[in-house]
Structure formats: structure tokens, C-alpha cells
CSV table of C-alpha atoms and ligand atoms in Angstrom, one decimal:
chain,number,residue,atom,x,y,z
H,1,UNK,CA,-28.9,0.7,-8.3
H,2,UNK,CA,-27.3,-2.6,-7.4
H,3,UNK,CA,-23.8,-3.9,-8.3
H,4,UNK,CA,-23.4,-6.1,-11.4
H,5,UNK,CA,-23.3,-9.9,-11.1
H,6,UNK,CA,-19.7,-9.9,-12.4
H,7,UNK,CA,-18.6,-8.1,-9.2
H,8,UNK,CA,-19.5,-11.2,-7.2
H,9,UNK,CA,-17.3,-13.3,-9.5
H,10,UNK,CA,-14.4,-10.9,-8.9
H,11,UNK,CA,-15.0,-11.0,-5.2
H,12,UNK,CA,-14.8,-14.8,-5.3
H,13,UNK,CA,-11.2,-14.5,-6.5
H,14,UNK,CA,-10.3,-13.4,-3.0
H,15,UNK,CA,-11.1,-16.9,-1.6
H,16,UNK,CA,-10.0,-19.0,-4.6
H,17,UNK,CA,-7.4,-21.2,-2.8
H,18,UNK,CA,-6.5,-22.8,-6.2
H,19,UNK,CA,-4.4,-19.6,-6.8
H,20,UNK,CA,-2.3,-20.3,-3.7
H,21,UNK,CA,0.5,-22.4,-5.4
H,22,UNK,CA,0.9,-19.5,-7.9
H,23,UNK,CA,0.9,-17.0,-5.0
H,24,UNK,CA,3.6,-19.0,-3.3
H,25,UNK,CA,5.8,-19.2,-6.4
H,26,UNK,CA,5.5,-15.4,-7.0
H,27,UNK,CA,6.2,-14.8,-3.4
H,28,UNK,CA,9.5,-16.7,-3.5
H,29,UNK,CA,10.6,-15.1,-6.8
H,30,UNK,CA,9.9,-11.5,-6.0
H,31,UNK,CA,11.1,-11.7,-2.4
H,32,UNK,CA,14.4,-12.8,-3.7
H,33,UNK,CA,14.7,-10.0,-6.2
H,34,UNK,CA,13.3,-7.2,-4.1
H,35,UNK,CA,15.5,-7.7,-1.1
H,36,UNK,CA,17.4,-4.4,-0.4
H,37,UNK,CA,15.2,-2.5,2.1
H,38,UNK,CA,16.2,0.9,0.6
H,39,UNK,CA,14.9,-0.3,-2.8
H,40,UNK,CA,11.7,-1.6,-1.3
H,41,UNK,CA,11.1,1.6,0.6
H,42,UNK,CA,11.6,3.6,-2.6
H,43,UNK,CA,9.2,1.3,-4.6
H,44,UNK,CA,6.6,1.4,-1.9
H,45,UNK,CA,6.7,5.2,-2.0
H,46,UNK,CA,8.0,5.9,1.5
H,47,UNK,CA,9.8,9.2,0.5
H,48,UNK,CA,6.7,10.4,-1.3
H,49,UNK,CA,4.1,9.6,1.4
H,50,UNK,CA,2.0,7.6,-1.1
H,51,UNK,CA,2.3,4.3,-2.9
H,52,UNK,CA,4.3,4.6,-6.1
H,53,UNK,CA,2.4,2.0,-8.1
H,54,UNK,CA,-0.8,3.9,-8.9
H,55,UNK,CA,1.3,6.9,-10.2
H,56,UNK,CA,3.7,4.7,-12.2
H,57,UNK,CA,0.9,3.1,-14.3
H,58,UNK,CA,0.0,6.5,-15.7
H,59,UNK,CA,2.7,6.5,-18.5
H,60,UNK,CA,2.0,3.0,-20.0
H,61,UNK,CA,-1.8,3.4,-19.8
H,62,UNK,CA,-1.6,7.0,-21.2
H,63,UNK,CA,0.7,5.9,-24.1
H,64,UNK,CA,-1.5,2.9,-24.9
H,65,UNK,CA,-4.7,4.8,-24.8
H,66,UNK,CA,-3.2,7.5,-27.1
H,67,UNK,CA,-2.1,4.8,-29.5
H,68,UNK,CA,-5.6,3.4,-29.5
H,69,UNK,CA,-7.0,6.8,-30.6
H,70,UNK,CA,-4.3,7.4,-33.2
H,71,UNK,CA,-5.0,3.9,-34.7
H,72,UNK,CA,-8.4,5.3,-35.7
H,73,UNK,CA,-6.8,8.1,-37.7
H,74,UNK,CA,-5.0,7.9,-41.0
H,75,UNK,CA,-1.2,8.5,-41.3
H,76,UNK,CA,-0.4,7.7,-37.7
H,77,UNK,CA,1.3,4.3,-38.0
H,78,UNK,CA,4.8,5.4,-36.9
H,79,UNK,CA,3.6,7.4,-33.9
H,80,UNK,CA,1.2,4.7,-32.8
H,81,UNK,CA,4.1,2.1,-32.9
H,82,UNK,CA,6.3,4.5,-30.9
H,83,UNK,CA,3.6,4.9,-28.2
H,84,UNK,CA,3.0,1.1,-28.1
H,85,UNK,CA,6.7,0.6,-27.5
H,86,UNK,CA,6.9,3.5,-24.9
H,87,UNK,CA,4.0,1.9,-23.0
H,88,UNK,CA,5.6,-1.5,-22.9
H,89,UNK,CA,9.0,-0.2,-21.6
H,90,UNK,CA,7.5,2.3,-19.1
H,91,UNK,CA,5.5,-0.6,-17.6
H,92,UNK,CA,8.7,-1.9,-16.0
H,93,UNK,CA,8.8,0.5,-12.9
H,94,UNK,CA,5.0,0.0,-12.5
H,95,UNK,CA,5.6,-3.8,-12.4
H,96,UNK,CA,8.4,-3.5,-9.8
H,97,UNK,CA,6.4,-1.2,-7.6
H,98,UNK,CA,3.3,-3.4,-7.9
H,99,UNK,CA,5.1,-6.6,-6.8
H,100,UNK,CA,6.9,-4.7,-4.0
H,101,UNK,CA,3.5,-3.7,-2.5
H,102,UNK,CA,2.0,-7.2,-3.3
H,103,UNK,CA,4.7,-8.9,-1.2
H,104,UNK,CA,3.3,-7.3,2.0
H,105,UNK,CA,-0.4,-8.1,1.6
H,106,UNK,CA,-3.0,-10.4,3.2
H,107,UNK,CA,-3.6,-13.7,1.4
H,108,UNK,CA,-7.0,-12.6,0.0
H,109,UNK,CA,-5.4,-9.5,-1.5
H,110,UNK,CA,-2.5,-11.6,-2.9
H,111,UNK,CA,-4.9,-13.8,-4.8
H,112,UNK,CA,-6.6,-10.8,-6.5
H,113,UNK,CA,-3.1,-9.4,-7.0
H,114,UNK,CA,-1.7,-12.3,-8.9
H,115,UNK,CA,-4.7,-12.3,-11.3
H,116,UNK,CA,-4.3,-8.5,-11.7
H,117,UNK,CA,-0.6,-9.1,-12.5
H,118,UNK,CA,-1.3,-12.0,-14.9
H,119,UNK,CA,-3.8,-9.8,-16.8
H,120,UNK,CA,-1.2,-7.0,-17.0
H,121,UNK,CA,1.5,-9.4,-18.1
H,122,UNK,CA,-0.8,-10.6,-20.9
H,123,UNK,CA,-1.4,-7.0,-21.9
H,124,UNK,CA,2.3,-6.2,-22.1
H,125,UNK,CA,2.8,-9.4,-24.2
H,126,UNK,CA,0.0,-8.3,-26.6
H,127,UNK,CA,1.5,-4.9,-26.9
H,128,UNK,CA,5.0,-6.3,-27.6
H,129,UNK,CA,3.5,-8.5,-30.3
H,130,UNK,CA,1.7,-5.5,-31.7
H,131,UNK,CA,5.0,-3.5,-31.8
H,132,UNK,CA,6.7,-6.4,-33.7
H,133,UNK,CA,3.8,-6.8,-36.2
H,134,UNK,CA,3.7,-3.1,-36.9
H,135,UNK,CA,7.5,-3.2,-37.5
H,136,UNK,CA,6.9,-5.9,-40.1
H,137,UNK,CA,4.4,-3.6,-41.9
H,138,UNK,CA,1.4,-5.7,-40.7
H,139,UNK,CA,-0.6,-2.7,-39.4
H,140,UNK,CA,-4.0,-4.5,-39.2
H,141,UNK,CA,-2.9,-7.3,-36.9
H,142,UNK,CA,-0.7,-4.8,-35.0
H,143,UNK,CA,-3.8,-2.7,-34.3
H,144,UNK,CA,-5.9,-5.7,-33.3
H,145,UNK,CA,-3.3,-6.9,-30.9
H,146,UNK,CA,-3.1,-3.5,-29.4
H,147,UNK,CA,-6.9,-3.3,-28.9
H,148,UNK,CA,-6.8,-6.7,-27.2
H,149,UNK,CA,-4.0,-5.4,-25.0
H,150,UNK,CA,-6.1,-2.3,-24.1
H,151,UNK,CA,-9.1,-4.6,-23.1
H,152,UNK,CA,-6.8,-6.7,-21.0
H,153,UNK,CA,-5.1,-3.7,-19.2
H,154,UNK,CA,-8.6,-2.2,-18.6
H,155,UNK,CA,-9.7,-5.5,-16.9
H,156,UNK,CA,-6.5,-5.5,-14.9
H,157,UNK,CA,-7.2,-1.9,-13.9
H,158,UNK,CA,-10.6,-2.9,-12.6
H,159,UNK,CA,-9.0,-5.6,-10.4
H,160,UNK,CA,-6.4,-3.1,-9.3
H,161,UNK,CA,-9.3,-0.9,-8.2
H,162,UNK,CA,-10.9,-3.7,-6.3
H,163,UNK,CA,-7.6,-4.5,-4.6
H,164,UNK,CA,-6.9,-0.8,-3.7
H,165,UNK,CA,-10.4,0.3,-2.6
H,166,UNK,CA,-12.6,-2.6,-1.8
H,167,UNK,CA,-9.8,-4.6,-0.2
H,168,UNK,CA,-8.1,-1.4,1.0
H,169,UNK,CA,-4.6,-2.6,0.2
H,170,UNK,CA,-3.3,0.9,-0.5
H,171,UNK,CA,-5.4,2.9,1.9
H,172,UNK,CA,-4.2,4.7,5.0
H,173,UNK,CA,-5.8,2.6,7.8
H,174,UNK,CA,-5.1,5.2,10.5
H,175,UNK,CA,-6.9,8.1,8.6
H,176,UNK,CA,-10.1,7.8,10.5
H,177,UNK,CA,-8.5,8.3,13.9
H,178,UNK,CA,-8.6,12.1,13.7
H,179,UNK,CA,-12.3,11.9,13.0
H,180,UNK,CA,-13.1,9.5,15.7
H,181,UNK,CA,-11.0,10.9,18.5
H,182,UNK,CA,-12.5,13.7,20.6
H,183,UNK,CA,-11.2,17.3,20.5
H,184,UNK,CA,-9.0,18.6,23.4
H,185,UNK,CA,-7.1,16.9,26.2
H,186,UNK,CA,-8.2,13.4,27.3
H,187,UNK,CA,-7.1,11.5,30.3
H,188,UNK,CA,-4.9,8.4,29.6
H,189,UNK,CA,-4.1,7.3,33.2
H,190,UNK,CA,-1.5,7.6,36.0
H,191,UNK,CA,2.1,7.8,34.8
H,192,UNK,CA,3.2,5.6,37.7
H,193,UNK,CA,1.2,2.7,36.2
H,194,UNK,CA,3.2,2.8,32.9
H,195,UNK,CA,6.3,0.6,32.7
H,196,UNK,CA,9.4,2.4,31.6
H,197,UNK,CA,10.6,1.7,28.0
H,198,UNK,CA,7.9,-0.8,27.2
H,199,UNK,CA,5.2,-0.6,24.6
H,200,UNK,CA,1.6,-0.9,25.9
H,201,UNK,CA,-1.9,-0.4,24.5
H,202,UNK,CA,-4.4,1.8,26.3
H,203,UNK,CA,-7.8,2.8,25.0
H,204,UNK,CA,-9.1,6.3,25.2
H,205,UNK,CA,-12.5,7.4,23.9
H,206,UNK,CA,-12.8,3.9,22.2
H,207,UNK,CA,-9.5,4.4,20.3
H,208,UNK,CA,-6.5,2.1,20.8
H,209,UNK,CA,-3.4,4.0,21.6
H,210,UNK,CA,0.3,2.9,21.6
H,211,UNK,CA,2.0,4.2,24.7
H,212,UNK,CA,5.7,4.4,25.5
H,213,UNK,CA,6.8,5.9,28.8
H,214,UNK,CA,10.4,7.2,29.0
H,215,UNK,CA,11.1,8.5,32.4
H,216,UNK,CA,9.0,11.6,32.9
H,217,UNK,CA,7.8,11.8,29.3
H,218,UNK,CA,5.3,9.7,27.4
H,219,UNK,CA,5.1,9.1,23.6
H,220,UNK,CA,1.7,8.2,22.2
H,221,UNK,CA,0.7,7.0,18.7
H,222,UNK,CA,-2.4,5.5,17.3
H,223,UNK,CA,-2.1,1.7,17.8
H,224,UNK,CA,-3.6,0.9,14.4
H,225,UNK,CA,-0.9,0.5,11.8
H,226,UNK,CA,-1.5,2.8,8.8
H,227,UNK,CA,-0.5,0.0,6.4
H,228,UNK,CA,-3.1,-2.7,7.1
H,229,UNK,CA,-4.3,-2.0,10.6
H,230,UNK,CA,-2.1,-4.3,12.7
H,231,UNK,CA,-2.0,-3.7,16.5
H,232,UNK,CA,1.3,-2.0,16.9
H,233,UNK,CA,1.6,-2.8,20.7
H,234,UNK,CA,2.3,-6.4,19.6
H,235,UNK,CA,5.3,-5.2,17.6
H,236,UNK,CA,8.9,-4.6,18.7
H,237,UNK,CA,10.4,-1.5,20.3
H,238,UNK,CA,13.6,-0.6,18.5
H,239,UNK,CA,16.2,1.8,19.9
H,240,UNK,CA,14.7,1.8,23.3
H,241,UNK,CA,17.6,3.8,24.8
H,242,UNK,CA,18.2,6.2,21.9
H,243,UNK,CA,16.8,9.6,21.2
H,244,UNK,CA,14.5,8.2,18.5
H,245,UNK,CA,12.9,5.0,19.6
H,246,UNK,CA,10.8,3.3,17.0
H,247,UNK,CA,8.1,0.6,16.8
H,248,UNK,CA,8.3,-2.2,14.2
H,249,UNK,CA,4.9,-3.5,13.1
H,250,UNK,CA,4.2,-7.2,13.9
H,251,UNK,CA,2.7,-8.0,10.5
H,252,UNK,CA,4.9,-6.5,7.8
H,253,UNK,CA,7.6,-4.7,9.8
H,254,UNK,CA,6.9,-1.1,8.9
H,255,UNK,CA,8.9,1.0,11.3
H,256,UNK,CA,7.5,4.2,12.8
H,257,UNK,CA,9.2,6.9,14.9
H,258,UNK,CA,7.6,7.0,18.4
H,259,UNK,CA,8.7,10.6,18.7
H,260,UNK,CA,7.0,11.9,15.5
H,261,UNK,CA,4.9,9.0,14.0
H,262,UNK,CA,6.8,9.3,10.8
H,263,UNK,CA,7.5,6.2,8.6
H,264,UNK,CA,11.1,5.1,8.9
H,265,UNK,CA,10.6,2.0,6.7
H,266,UNK,CA,7.7,0.7,4.6
H,267,UNK,CA,5.5,-0.9,3.4
H,268,UNK,CA,3.5,1.8,5.2
H,269,UNK,CA,3.7,5.2,3.5
H,270,UNK,CA,1.4,7.2,5.7
H,271,UNK,CA,2.6,8.2,9.2
H,272,UNK,CA,0.9,7.1,12.5
H,273,UNK,CA,-1.3,9.8,14.1
H,274,UNK,CA,0.9,11.3,16.8
H,275,UNK,CA,-0.7,12.5,20.1
H,276,UNK,CA,0.6,15.4,22.2
H,277,UNK,CA,1.0,14.5,25.9
H,278,UNK,CA,1.3,16.2,29.2
H,279,UNK,CA,1.4,15.1,32.8
H,280,UNK,CA,-0.9,16.9,35.3
H,281,UNK,CA,-0.9,15.8,39.0
H,282,UNK,CA,0.5,12.4,38.0
H,283,UNK,CA,-2.1,11.8,35.3
H,284,UNK,CA,-1.1,11.5,31.6
H,285,UNK,CA,-3.3,13.4,29.2
H,286,UNK,CA,-3.3,13.1,25.5
H,287,UNK,CA,-4.5,15.4,22.7
H,288,UNK,CA,-4.6,14.8,19.0
H,289,UNK,CA,-4.1,18.0,17.0
H,290,UNK,CA,-7.0,18.6,14.5
H,291,UNK,CA,-9.1,15.8,16.0
H,292,UNK,CA,-12.9,16.0,16.4
T,301,FES,S1,0.0,-3.8,9.0
T,301,FES,FE1,1.5,-4.0,7.5
T,301,FES,S2,3.2,-3.0,8.3
T,301,FES,FE2,1.7,-2.8,9.8
């Protein structure tokens, strides 16, 4: 079985530069609104370890799908109208989480993202019009508007899937490390060759590692950022002389603890694979728990 022709059209959105002025406007607008870092971390889903946006769309889509089924049955006008309204209001957190994630994407992903957002905005407008029409007693036009909204939100959902899975905008880009890295202790190199309190990249078993020597101890993470795969050794070392030094990603400034690999600030929501280290006869060795 081969993919449908329409998929190629959707893929072509990724390189449609005509969308760039719209991308730029949306960028300026949402960057100004979503400024506080604590708010952005929450909307990215840092405390939950997963992006919030895919979860937050469940309520509006569930409410609107339920309304579409009830609209086929007699005596359900009031409940359908309630569900249409609940869907429109509950879309607000999903919209905020979606734009927060969108701000930290590559340009091809942002183009698909603005089309996804425009389709969803149209769906919300159709549902709002449906709610108004139903309130005026115009059930038929209210139902037709709601079905048009459902078609629009379904198309938007397809684009969201393209963005999340094919363009991997919401995937953990460091997940494969534990499958690629060999089991057991591996040699990294002589400790004397590592500069103190400086980030460096070293490759072991074909995997890029981020290395930080601190006196006699060495902290090692995967060098591939879990957000969108940036090389972390090109980032900035924060808190070099504290108990919890961190690395700030060069692309979208996610911050990870060098001690634990945990996310301190998003947009990343998945931690960096953290390697155990030991020094034997002047040689640093690394081991990734559960690797292989
Ligand atoms: S690649 Fe986006 S924060 Fe690292």
C-alpha cells in the first residue's frame, strides 16, 4: 500500500515560503504574550514530562464529537448546544499550549503549525456560530455549522499528526540512545585530557556524549537534545561553580541538569539520558543504565 496523493500536498506546506509573513506575525504576537518562563514551562508540560497540547485537545474534541452524535438523535438540542459551548471554551488551554510549543520549532514545522492553527481557529469560529444559531432556535443551521466545524477540526488534527510524528516536533529525540549505546562500561578517555568546568563532546560507540569534568568527577549526558536534537556541547554551561551545573541548549534554550539529566526549563519535556561514570587508572569510563 502506498500513501495517498494528498499527503504530498500536505508535505509541500513544509516548504511553502509564502506562509512566512504569517509565521513572522504569529511569532511576534505569541512571543509577546507567552513571556513568563514559568508559564511557558507549564504550557510545554515540563512538570508532567510530556507536552500538554495533545492532552488538552481531548476535551474540546470529545465534546464536539459527542455533540455530532447527539445531533443525529431526537430531543437532544439543549445538551448538544451545551457540548458545543463547552468545546469552544475548553479549546482555550489547548490553543495556549499549542502556540507555546509552536514558538520553539523549526521553520518547516512552523509553516505546518500555522496552517494547523488556522484550521482550528476556523473550527472554533464555526462552533461559536453554531452555538449562537442554536440559541436563536435555528437548529438546522446550528447543526450544519457544527458538522463543518468537525470536518475542519479533523483536518487540523491530521496536520497536527503530521507535525508531531512525521516532523517529530513533539517526540523525544534522545529516546534512541539507550537502544544504540552498548551495555556495560565503555572507555571515554584519559581524565587528564578533559578541561575542568568546560563542556566538550566526545563520541563513544558512535554516540555523541556531552562531557563535563569537575575536578576528579565527570558528568556525562547524551549530547543530542531531547527537544529537537541540537548538539548540546555548543550550548552554554550555567552555574559552573555550583552544586548543580546545567547546560542550556543552543537552539531553544532548554536547560538540563548535568548531574541528573532532568529538564530544568523547557521547551524540552523529556530528560537527557544520563551516564554513570567512574575513573579507573586515569581513564574515564561511562555506562548507560538499561542500555543495549
Ligand atoms: S533543540 Fe530545542 S531546546 Fe534543544
